[in-house]
Coordinates of C-alpha atoms and ligand atoms in Angstrom, one line a residue:
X1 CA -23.8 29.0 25.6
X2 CA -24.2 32.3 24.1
X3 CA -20.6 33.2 25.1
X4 CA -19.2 29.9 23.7
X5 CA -20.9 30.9 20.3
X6 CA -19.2 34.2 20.7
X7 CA -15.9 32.9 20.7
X8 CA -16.8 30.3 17.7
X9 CA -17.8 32.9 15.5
X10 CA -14.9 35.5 16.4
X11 CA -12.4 33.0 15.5
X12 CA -14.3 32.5 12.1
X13 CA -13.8 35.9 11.4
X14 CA -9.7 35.7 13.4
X15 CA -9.4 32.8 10.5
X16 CA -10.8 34.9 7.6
X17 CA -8.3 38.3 8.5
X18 CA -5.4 35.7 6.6
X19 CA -2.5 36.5 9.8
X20 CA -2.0 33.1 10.2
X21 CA -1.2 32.1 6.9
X22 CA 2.1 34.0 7.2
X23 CA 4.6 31.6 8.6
X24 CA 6.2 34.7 10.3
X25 CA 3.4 35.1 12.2
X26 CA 3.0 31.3 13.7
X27 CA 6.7 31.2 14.4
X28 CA 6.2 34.4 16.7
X29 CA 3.1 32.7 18.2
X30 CA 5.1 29.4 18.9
X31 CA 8.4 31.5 20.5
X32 CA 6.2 33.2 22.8
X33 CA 4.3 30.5 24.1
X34 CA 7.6 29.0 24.3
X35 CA 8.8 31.8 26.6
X36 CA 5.6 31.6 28.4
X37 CA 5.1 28.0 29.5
X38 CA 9.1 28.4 30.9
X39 CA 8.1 31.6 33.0
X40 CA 4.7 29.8 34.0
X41 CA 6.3 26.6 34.9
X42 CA 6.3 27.0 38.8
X43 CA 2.2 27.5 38.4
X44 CA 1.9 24.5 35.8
X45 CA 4.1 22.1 38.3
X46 CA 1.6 23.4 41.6
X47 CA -1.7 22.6 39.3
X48 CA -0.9 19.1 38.6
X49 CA 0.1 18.4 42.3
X50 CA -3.2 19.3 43.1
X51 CA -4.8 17.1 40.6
X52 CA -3.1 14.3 40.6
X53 CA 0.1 14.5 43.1
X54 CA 2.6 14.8 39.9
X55 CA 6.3 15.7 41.2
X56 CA 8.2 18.6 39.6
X57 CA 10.5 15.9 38.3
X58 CA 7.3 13.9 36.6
X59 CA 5.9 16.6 35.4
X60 CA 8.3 18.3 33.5
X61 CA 9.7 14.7 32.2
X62 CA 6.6 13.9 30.9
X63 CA 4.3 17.1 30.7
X64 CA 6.1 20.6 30.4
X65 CA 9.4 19.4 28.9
X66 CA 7.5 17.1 26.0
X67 CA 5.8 19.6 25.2
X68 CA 8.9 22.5 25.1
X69 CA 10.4 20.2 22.3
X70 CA 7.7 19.5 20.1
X71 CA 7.8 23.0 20.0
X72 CA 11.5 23.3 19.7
X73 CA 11.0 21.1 16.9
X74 CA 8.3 22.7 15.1
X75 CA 10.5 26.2 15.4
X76 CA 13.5 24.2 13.7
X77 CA 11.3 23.1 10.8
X78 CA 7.8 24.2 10.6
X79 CA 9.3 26.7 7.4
X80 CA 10.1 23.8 6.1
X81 CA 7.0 21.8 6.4
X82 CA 4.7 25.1 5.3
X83 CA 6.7 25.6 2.0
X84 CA 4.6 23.8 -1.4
X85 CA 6.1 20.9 -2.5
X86 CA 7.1 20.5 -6.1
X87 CA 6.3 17.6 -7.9
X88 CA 7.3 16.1 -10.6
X89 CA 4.3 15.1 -13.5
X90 CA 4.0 12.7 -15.9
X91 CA 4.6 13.4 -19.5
X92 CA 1.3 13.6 -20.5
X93 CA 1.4 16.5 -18.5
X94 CA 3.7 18.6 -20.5
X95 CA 4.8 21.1 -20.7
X96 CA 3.3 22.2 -17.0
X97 CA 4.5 22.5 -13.1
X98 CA 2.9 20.2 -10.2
X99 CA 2.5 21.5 -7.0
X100 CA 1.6 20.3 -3.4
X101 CA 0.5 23.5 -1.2
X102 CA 0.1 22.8 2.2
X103 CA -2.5 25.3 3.6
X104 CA -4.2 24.9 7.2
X105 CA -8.0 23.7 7.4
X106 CA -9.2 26.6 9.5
X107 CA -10.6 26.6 13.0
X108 CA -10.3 23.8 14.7
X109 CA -11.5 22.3 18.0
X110 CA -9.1 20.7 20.3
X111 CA -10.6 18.0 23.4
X112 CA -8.4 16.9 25.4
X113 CA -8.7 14.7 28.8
X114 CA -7.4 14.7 32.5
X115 CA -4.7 12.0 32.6
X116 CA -1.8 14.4 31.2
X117 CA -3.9 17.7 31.3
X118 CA -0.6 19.8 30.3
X119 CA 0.6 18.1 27.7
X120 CA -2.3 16.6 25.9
X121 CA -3.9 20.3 25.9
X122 CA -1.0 22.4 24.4
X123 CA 0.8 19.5 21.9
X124 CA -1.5 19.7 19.5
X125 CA -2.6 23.2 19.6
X126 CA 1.5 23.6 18.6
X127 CA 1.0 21.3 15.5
X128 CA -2.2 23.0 14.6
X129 CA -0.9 26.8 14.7
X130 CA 2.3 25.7 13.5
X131 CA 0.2 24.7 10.6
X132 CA -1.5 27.8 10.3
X133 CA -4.9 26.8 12.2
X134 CA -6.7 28.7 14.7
X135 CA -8.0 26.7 17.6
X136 CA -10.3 26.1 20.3
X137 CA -9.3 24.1 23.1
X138 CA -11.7 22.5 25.4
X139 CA -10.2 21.2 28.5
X140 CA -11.2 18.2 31.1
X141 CA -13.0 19.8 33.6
X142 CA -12.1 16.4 35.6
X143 CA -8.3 18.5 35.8
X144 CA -9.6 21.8 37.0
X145 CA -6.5 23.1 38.2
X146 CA -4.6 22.2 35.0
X147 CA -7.2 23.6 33.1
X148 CA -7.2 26.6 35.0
X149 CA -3.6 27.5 34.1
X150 CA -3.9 26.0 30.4
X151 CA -6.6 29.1 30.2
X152 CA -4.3 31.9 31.7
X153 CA -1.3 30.3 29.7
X154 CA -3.7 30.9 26.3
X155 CA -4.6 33.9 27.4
X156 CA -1.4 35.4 28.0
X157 CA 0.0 34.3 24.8
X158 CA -2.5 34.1 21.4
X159 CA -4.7 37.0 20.4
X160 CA -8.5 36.3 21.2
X161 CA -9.3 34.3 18.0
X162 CA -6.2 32.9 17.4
X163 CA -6.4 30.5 20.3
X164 CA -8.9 30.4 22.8
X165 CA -9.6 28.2 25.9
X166 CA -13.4 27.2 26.9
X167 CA -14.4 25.6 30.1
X168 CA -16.7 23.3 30.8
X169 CA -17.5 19.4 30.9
X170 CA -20.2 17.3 28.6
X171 CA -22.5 19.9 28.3
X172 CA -20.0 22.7 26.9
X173 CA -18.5 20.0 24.9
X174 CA -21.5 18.8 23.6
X175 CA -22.7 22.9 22.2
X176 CA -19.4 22.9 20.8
X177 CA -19.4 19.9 18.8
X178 CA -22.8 21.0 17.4
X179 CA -21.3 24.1 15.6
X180 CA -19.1 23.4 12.2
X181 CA -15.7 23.2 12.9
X182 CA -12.6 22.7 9.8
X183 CA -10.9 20.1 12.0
X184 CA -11.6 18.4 15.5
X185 CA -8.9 16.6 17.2
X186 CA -10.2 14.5 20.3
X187 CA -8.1 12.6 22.8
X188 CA -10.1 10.8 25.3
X189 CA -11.7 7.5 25.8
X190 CA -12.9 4.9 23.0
X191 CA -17.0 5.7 24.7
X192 CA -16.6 9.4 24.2
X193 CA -14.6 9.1 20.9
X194 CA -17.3 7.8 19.4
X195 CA -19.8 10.8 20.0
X196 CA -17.5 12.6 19.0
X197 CA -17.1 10.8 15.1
X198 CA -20.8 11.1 14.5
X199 CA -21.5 14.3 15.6
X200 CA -18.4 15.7 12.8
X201 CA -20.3 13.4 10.3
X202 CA -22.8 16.1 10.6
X203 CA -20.6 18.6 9.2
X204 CA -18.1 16.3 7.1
X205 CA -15.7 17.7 9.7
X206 CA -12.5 15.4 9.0
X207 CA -11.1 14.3 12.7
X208 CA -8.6 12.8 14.7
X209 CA -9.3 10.1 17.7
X210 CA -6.1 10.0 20.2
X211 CA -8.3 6.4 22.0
X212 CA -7.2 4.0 24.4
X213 CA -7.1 0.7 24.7
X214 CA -5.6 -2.4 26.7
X215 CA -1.5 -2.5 25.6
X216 CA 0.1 -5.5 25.8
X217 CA 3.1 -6.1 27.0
X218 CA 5.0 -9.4 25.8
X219 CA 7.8 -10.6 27.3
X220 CA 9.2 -14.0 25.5
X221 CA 11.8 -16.7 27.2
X222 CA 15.0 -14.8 25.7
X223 CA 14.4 -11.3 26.9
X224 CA 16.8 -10.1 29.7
X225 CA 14.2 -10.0 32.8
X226 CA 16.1 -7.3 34.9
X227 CA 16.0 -4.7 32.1
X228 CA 12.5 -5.6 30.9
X229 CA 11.1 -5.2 34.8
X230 CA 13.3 -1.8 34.9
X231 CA 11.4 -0.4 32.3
X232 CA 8.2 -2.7 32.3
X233 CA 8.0 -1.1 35.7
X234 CA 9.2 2.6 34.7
X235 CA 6.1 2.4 31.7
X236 CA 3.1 1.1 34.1
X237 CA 3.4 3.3 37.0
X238 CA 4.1 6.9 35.8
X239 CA 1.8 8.6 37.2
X240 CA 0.2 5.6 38.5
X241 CA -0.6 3.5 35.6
X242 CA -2.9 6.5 34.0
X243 CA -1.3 7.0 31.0
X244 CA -3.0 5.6 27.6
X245 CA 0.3 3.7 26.6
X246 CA 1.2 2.1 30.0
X247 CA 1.6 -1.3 29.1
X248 CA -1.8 -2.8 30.8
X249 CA -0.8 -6.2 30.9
X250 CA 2.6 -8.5 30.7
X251 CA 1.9 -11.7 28.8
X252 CA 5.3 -13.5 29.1
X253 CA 6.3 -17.1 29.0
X254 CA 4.6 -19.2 31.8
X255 CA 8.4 -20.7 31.7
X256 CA 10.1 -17.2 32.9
X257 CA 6.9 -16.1 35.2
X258 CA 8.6 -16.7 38.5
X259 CA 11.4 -15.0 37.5
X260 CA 9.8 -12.1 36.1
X261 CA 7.8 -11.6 38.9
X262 CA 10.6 -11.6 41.2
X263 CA 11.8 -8.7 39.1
X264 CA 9.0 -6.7 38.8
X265 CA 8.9 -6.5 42.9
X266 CA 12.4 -5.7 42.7
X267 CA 12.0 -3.0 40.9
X268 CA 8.9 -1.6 42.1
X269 CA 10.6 -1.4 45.3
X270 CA 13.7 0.3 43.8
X271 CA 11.8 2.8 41.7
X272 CA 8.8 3.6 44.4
X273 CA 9.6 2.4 47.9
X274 CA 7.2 2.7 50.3
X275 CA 4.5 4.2 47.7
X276 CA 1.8 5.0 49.7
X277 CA 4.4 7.4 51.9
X278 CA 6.1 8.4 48.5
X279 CA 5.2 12.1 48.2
X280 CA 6.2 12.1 44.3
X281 CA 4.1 9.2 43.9
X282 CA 1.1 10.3 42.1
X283 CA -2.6 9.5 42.8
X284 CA -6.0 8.7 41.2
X285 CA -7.6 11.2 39.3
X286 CA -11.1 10.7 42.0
X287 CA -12.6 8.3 43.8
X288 CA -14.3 6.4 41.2
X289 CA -11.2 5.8 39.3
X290 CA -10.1 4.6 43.1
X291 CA -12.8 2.5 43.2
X292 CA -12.3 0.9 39.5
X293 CA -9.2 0.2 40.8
X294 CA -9.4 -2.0 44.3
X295 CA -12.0 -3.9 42.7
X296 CA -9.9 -5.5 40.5
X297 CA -8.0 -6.6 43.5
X298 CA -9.0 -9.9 45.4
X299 CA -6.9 -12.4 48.1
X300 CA -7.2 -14.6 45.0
X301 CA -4.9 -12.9 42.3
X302 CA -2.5 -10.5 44.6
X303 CA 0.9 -11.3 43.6
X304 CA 2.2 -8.2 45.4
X305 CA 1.3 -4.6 46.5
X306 CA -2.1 -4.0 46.4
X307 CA -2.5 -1.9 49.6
X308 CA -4.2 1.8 49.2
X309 CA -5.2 5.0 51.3
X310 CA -8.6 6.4 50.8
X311 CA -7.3 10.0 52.3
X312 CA -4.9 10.4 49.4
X313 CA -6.2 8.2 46.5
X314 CA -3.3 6.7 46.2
X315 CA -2.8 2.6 45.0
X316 CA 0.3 0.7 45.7
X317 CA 2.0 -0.4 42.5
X318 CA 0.1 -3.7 42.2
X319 CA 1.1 -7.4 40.5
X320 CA -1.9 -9.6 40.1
X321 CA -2.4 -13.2 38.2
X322 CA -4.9 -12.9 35.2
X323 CA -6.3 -15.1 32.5
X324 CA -8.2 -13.5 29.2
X325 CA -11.1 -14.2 31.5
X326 CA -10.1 -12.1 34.5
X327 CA -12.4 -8.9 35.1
X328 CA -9.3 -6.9 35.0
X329 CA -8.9 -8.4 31.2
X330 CA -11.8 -6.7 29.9
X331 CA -11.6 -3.3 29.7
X332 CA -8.4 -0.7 29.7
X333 CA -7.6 -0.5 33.3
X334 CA -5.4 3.0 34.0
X335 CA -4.0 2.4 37.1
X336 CA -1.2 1.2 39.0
X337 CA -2.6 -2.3 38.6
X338 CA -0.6 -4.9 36.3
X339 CA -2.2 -8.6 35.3
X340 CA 0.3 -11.1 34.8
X341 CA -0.9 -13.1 32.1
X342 CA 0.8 -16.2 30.7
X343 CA 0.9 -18.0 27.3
X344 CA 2.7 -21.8 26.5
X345 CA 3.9 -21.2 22.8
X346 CA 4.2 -17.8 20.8
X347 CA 1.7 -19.3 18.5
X348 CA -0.5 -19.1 21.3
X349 CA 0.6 -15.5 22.1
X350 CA 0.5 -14.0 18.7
X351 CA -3.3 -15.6 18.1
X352 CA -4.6 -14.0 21.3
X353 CA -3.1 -10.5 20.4
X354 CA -4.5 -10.5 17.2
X355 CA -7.7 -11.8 18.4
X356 CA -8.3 -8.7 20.9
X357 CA -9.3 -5.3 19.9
X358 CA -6.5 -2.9 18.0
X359 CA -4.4 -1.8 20.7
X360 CA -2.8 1.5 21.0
X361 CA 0.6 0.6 21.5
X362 CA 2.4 -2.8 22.1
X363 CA 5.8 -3.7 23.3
X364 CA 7.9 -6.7 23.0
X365 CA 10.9 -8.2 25.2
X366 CA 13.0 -10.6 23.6
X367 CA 16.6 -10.7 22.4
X368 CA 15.3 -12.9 19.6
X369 CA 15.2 -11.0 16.2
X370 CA 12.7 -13.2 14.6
X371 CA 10.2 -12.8 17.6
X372 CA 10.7 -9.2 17.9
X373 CA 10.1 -9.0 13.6
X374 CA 7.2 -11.0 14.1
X375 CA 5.6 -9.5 16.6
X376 CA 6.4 -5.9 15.4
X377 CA 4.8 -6.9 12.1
X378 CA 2.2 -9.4 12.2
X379 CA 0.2 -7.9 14.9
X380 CA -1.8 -4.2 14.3
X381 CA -1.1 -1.7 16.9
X382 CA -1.0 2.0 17.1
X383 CA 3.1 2.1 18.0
X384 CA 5.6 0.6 20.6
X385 CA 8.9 -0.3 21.5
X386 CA 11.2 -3.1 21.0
X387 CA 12.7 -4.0 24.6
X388 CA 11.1 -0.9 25.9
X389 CA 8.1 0.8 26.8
X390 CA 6.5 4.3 26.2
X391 CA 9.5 5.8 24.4
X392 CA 8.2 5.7 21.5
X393 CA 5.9 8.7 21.6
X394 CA 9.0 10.9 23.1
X395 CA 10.1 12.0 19.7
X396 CA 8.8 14.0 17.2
X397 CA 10.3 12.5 14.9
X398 CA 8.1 9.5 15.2
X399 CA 4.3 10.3 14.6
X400 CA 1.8 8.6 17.3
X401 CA -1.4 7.6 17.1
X402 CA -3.6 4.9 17.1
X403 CA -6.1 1.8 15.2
X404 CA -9.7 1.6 14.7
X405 CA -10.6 1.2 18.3
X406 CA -7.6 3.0 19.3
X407 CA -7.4 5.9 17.4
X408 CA -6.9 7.5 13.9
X409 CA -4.9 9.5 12.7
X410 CA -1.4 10.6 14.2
X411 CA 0.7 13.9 15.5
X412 CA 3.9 15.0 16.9
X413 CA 6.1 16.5 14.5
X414 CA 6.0 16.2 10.6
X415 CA 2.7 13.9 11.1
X416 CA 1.2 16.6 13.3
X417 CA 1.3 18.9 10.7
X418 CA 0.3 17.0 8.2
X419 CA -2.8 16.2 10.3
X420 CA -4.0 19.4 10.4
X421 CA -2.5 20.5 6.8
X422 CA -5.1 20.3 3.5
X423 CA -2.4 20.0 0.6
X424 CA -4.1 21.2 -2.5
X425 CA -2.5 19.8 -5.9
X426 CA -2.2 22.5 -8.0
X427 CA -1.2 22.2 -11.9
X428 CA 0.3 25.4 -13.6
X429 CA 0.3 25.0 -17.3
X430 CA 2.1 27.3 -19.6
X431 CA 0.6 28.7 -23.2
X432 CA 1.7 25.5 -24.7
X433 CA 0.4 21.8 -24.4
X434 CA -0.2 19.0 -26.3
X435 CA -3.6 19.2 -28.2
X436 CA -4.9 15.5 -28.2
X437 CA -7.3 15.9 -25.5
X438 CA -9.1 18.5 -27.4
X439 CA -12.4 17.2 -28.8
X440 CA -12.8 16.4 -31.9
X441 CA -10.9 13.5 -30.9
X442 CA -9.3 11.7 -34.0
X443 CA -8.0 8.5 -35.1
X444 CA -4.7 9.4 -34.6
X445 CA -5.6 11.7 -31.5
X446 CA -6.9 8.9 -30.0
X447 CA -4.1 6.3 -30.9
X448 CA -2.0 9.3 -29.1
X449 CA -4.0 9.1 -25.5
X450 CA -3.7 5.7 -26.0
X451 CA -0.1 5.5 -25.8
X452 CA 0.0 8.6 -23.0
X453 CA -2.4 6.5 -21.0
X454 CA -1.7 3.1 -20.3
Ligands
NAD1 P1 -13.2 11.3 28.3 O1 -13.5 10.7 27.0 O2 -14.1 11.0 29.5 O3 -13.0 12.9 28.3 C1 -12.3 13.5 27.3 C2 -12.9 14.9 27.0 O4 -14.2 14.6 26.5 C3 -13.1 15.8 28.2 O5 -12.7 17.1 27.7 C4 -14.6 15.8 28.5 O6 -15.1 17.0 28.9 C5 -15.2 15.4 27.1 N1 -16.4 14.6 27.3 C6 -16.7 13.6 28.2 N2 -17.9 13.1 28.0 C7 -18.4 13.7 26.9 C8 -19.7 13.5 26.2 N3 -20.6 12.6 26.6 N4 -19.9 14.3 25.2 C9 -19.0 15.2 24.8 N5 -17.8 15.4 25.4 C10 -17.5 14.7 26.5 O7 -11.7 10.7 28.6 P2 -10.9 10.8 29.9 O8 -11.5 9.9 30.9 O9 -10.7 12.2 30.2 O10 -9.5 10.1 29.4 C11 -9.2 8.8 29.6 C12 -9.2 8.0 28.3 O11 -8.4 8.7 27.3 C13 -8.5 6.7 28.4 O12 -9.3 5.7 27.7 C14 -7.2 6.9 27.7 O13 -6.6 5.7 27.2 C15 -7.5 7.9 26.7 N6 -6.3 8.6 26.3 C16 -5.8 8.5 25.1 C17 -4.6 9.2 24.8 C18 -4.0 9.1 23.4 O14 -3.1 9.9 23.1 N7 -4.4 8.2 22.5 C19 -4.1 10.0 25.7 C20 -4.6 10.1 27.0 C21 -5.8 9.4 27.3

């Protein structure tokens, strides 16, 4: 632990030397890591193979190639962002400037998890230094050979204190939580997340909490059920359901379950084949997760799929028949495993949604503008898509995060750097002003702040 302390206290002092608060200096930072993750992608790719069977084509979609643009986009307008604001004041105010100057909060520690190990490590490390932060990142040791490379990747582009990379699982995490950080930013399950918030309370560390959470998935009598399966099936099963926005349930109209159904198979056949053979097909993290997995399987609910292999940890992509009741409705599930849940009315629908836990993303299929305003707005969710899934967190543009249990706080983009951005409101006041707040206050000064204030 003594080492970890080390590295804690040099990027105090990394902080304190000012470099970073020159946006020069982060655009440099942010080109060469740019440079860096394209000449490293070859190792990047072979790491998540070996932890969880990602293809090349996966992995960049969704890992290496997310992550190039947020920083393409942080490179186009990061100046922008770092600039102080000008505000206008109120005329009580006069004669005097207002100011909003963004400045970054310091050192800040970055916990991220296995399920995208590339991308969920370096994304918001590039909205923190494009911010003007320094950061360390603490890796899931549950990813080892992602978080492997993450380390060399760091190492081989930020000056020790800048950013640095430590290793390790609870224990590491735990000694690193304990010291007094500016800014923690944690993605990982709700369980953990919690730890996580009181242990900043000890340190009024303000945080962020990237959670999880059961999605929902709603698909209504109007929607067009060969597009919603395309991408209802294109959301789930990238890279095998463990992704925290996978839709992780359809509730659709029992009217249009047959059908749906039908077109779900259809297009888990035409997007995965034979997945168990598939060799871009990816697998469960471990066995455990494998485990979770089967046993929400039973002759009773199969709709389809359902086979696995033990040798590779891969899951079939897998249809099963659910009510709220169903042990596969209780908790998240991330994996290849989809409940097929079914409501009467969308009275029924909407109360049930709203009665659950805040989700962290929730996506609707209808053609019906009415049902996709009132789903959009009268349930609480972190983000979704209308007549899609996922897409929504592929620009940043958009800021993502999540809801009480799913999360606070966003990132990506402008909302990224906002999150780890302090904006101090400065006044500047000339030699003149108006003199009525000066005590003693009068009559007439005080019929004066009267009218000033009201
Ligand atoms: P996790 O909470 O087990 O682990 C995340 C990190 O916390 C790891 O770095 C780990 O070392 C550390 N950690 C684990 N236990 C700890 C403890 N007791 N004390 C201190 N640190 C500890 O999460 P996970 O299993 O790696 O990730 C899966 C969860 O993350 C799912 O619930 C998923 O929905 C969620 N998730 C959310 C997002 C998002 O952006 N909102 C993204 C991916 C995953």
């Amino acid at each position: 632990m003594e080492e970890i302390l080390k590295v804690v206290e040099g990027q105090r002092e990394y902080f304190l030397t000012g470099k970073t608060r020159d946006f020069s200096f982060r655009k440099k930072a942010l080109e060469k890591l740019r440079q860096n993750i394209i000449d490293m992608k070859g190792e990047i790719f072979e790491a998540l193979k070996k932890d969880l069977n990602k293809s090349e084509e996966e992995s960049y979609m969704t890992e290496v190639g997310l992550t190039l643009s947020e920083i393409s986009y942080m490179l186009k307008k990061g100046r922008k962002f770092s600039r102080r604001k000008k505000v206008h004041l109120s005329f009580s105010q006069f004669p005097a400037k207002g100011y909003k100057v963004p400045v970054p909060y310091g050192c800040v520690l970055v916990i991220s998890p296995w399920n995208y190990p590339f991308m969920l490590a370096i994304e918001p490390i590039v909205d923190a230094i494009t911010a003007g932060n320094c950061v360390i990142l603490k890796p899931s040791e549950i990813s080892p050979n992602v978080s492997e490379v993450v380390k060399k990747l760091i190492e081989k582009t930020f000056e020790r204190g800048h950013v640095d990379v430590v290793l390790g699982g609870k224990e590491e995490c735990t000694y690193l939580l304990d010291q007094d950080f500016d800014y923690i930013f944690y993605t990982g399950s709700t369980r953990v997340g919690k730890i996580v918030m009181q242990k900043a309370s000890e340190h009024f560390t303000p945080l962020t909490l990237e959670l999880g959470g059961k999605c929902p998935c709603i698909v209504d009598e109007s929607a067009d059920l060969r597009m919603s399966a395309r991408r209802i099936v294109f959301g789930k099963f990238l890279n095998s359901g463990q992704t925290c926005v996978a839709p992780d349930y359809v509730y659709c109209a029992s009217s249009i379950k047959d059908r749906l159904v039908e077109e779900l198979k259809r297009e888990i056949n035409r997007q995965y084949g034979d997945a168990l053979n598939n060799e871009k097909y990816p697998r469960m993290i471990n066995l455990k997760q494998f485990n979770v997995m089967k046993g929400f399987i039973n002759d009773e609910n199969l709709i389809f799929g359902g086979k696995s292999d033990e040798k590779t940890l891969k899951i079939q992509p897998t249809l099963i028949s659910s009510t709220f009741e169903s042990e596969a409705m209780q908790d998240e599930i991330f994996g290849p495993i989809l409940p097929i849940v079914t409501f009467d009315s969308l009275d029924e629908c909407e109360e049930n949604i709203r009665r659950y836990p805040k989700p962290l993303a929730l996506y609707i299929f209808s053609k019906d503008k009415k049902v996709q305003r009132r789903f959009a707005i009268n349930c609480d969710f972190g983000g979704g898509c209308i007549n899609d899934t996922i897409m929504h967190i592929t620009d940043s543009r958009l800021g993502f995060g999540g809801i009480k249990q799913s999360g606070m706080g966003a990132y990506h983009g402008k909302a990224g750097f906002d999150t780890f951005t302090h904006y101090k409101s400065i006044v500047k006041k000339g030699k003149l002003d108006l003199p009525m707040r000066y005590q003693p206050i009068t009559k007439s000064k005080y019929k004066i702040i009267k009218m000033f204030l009201k």
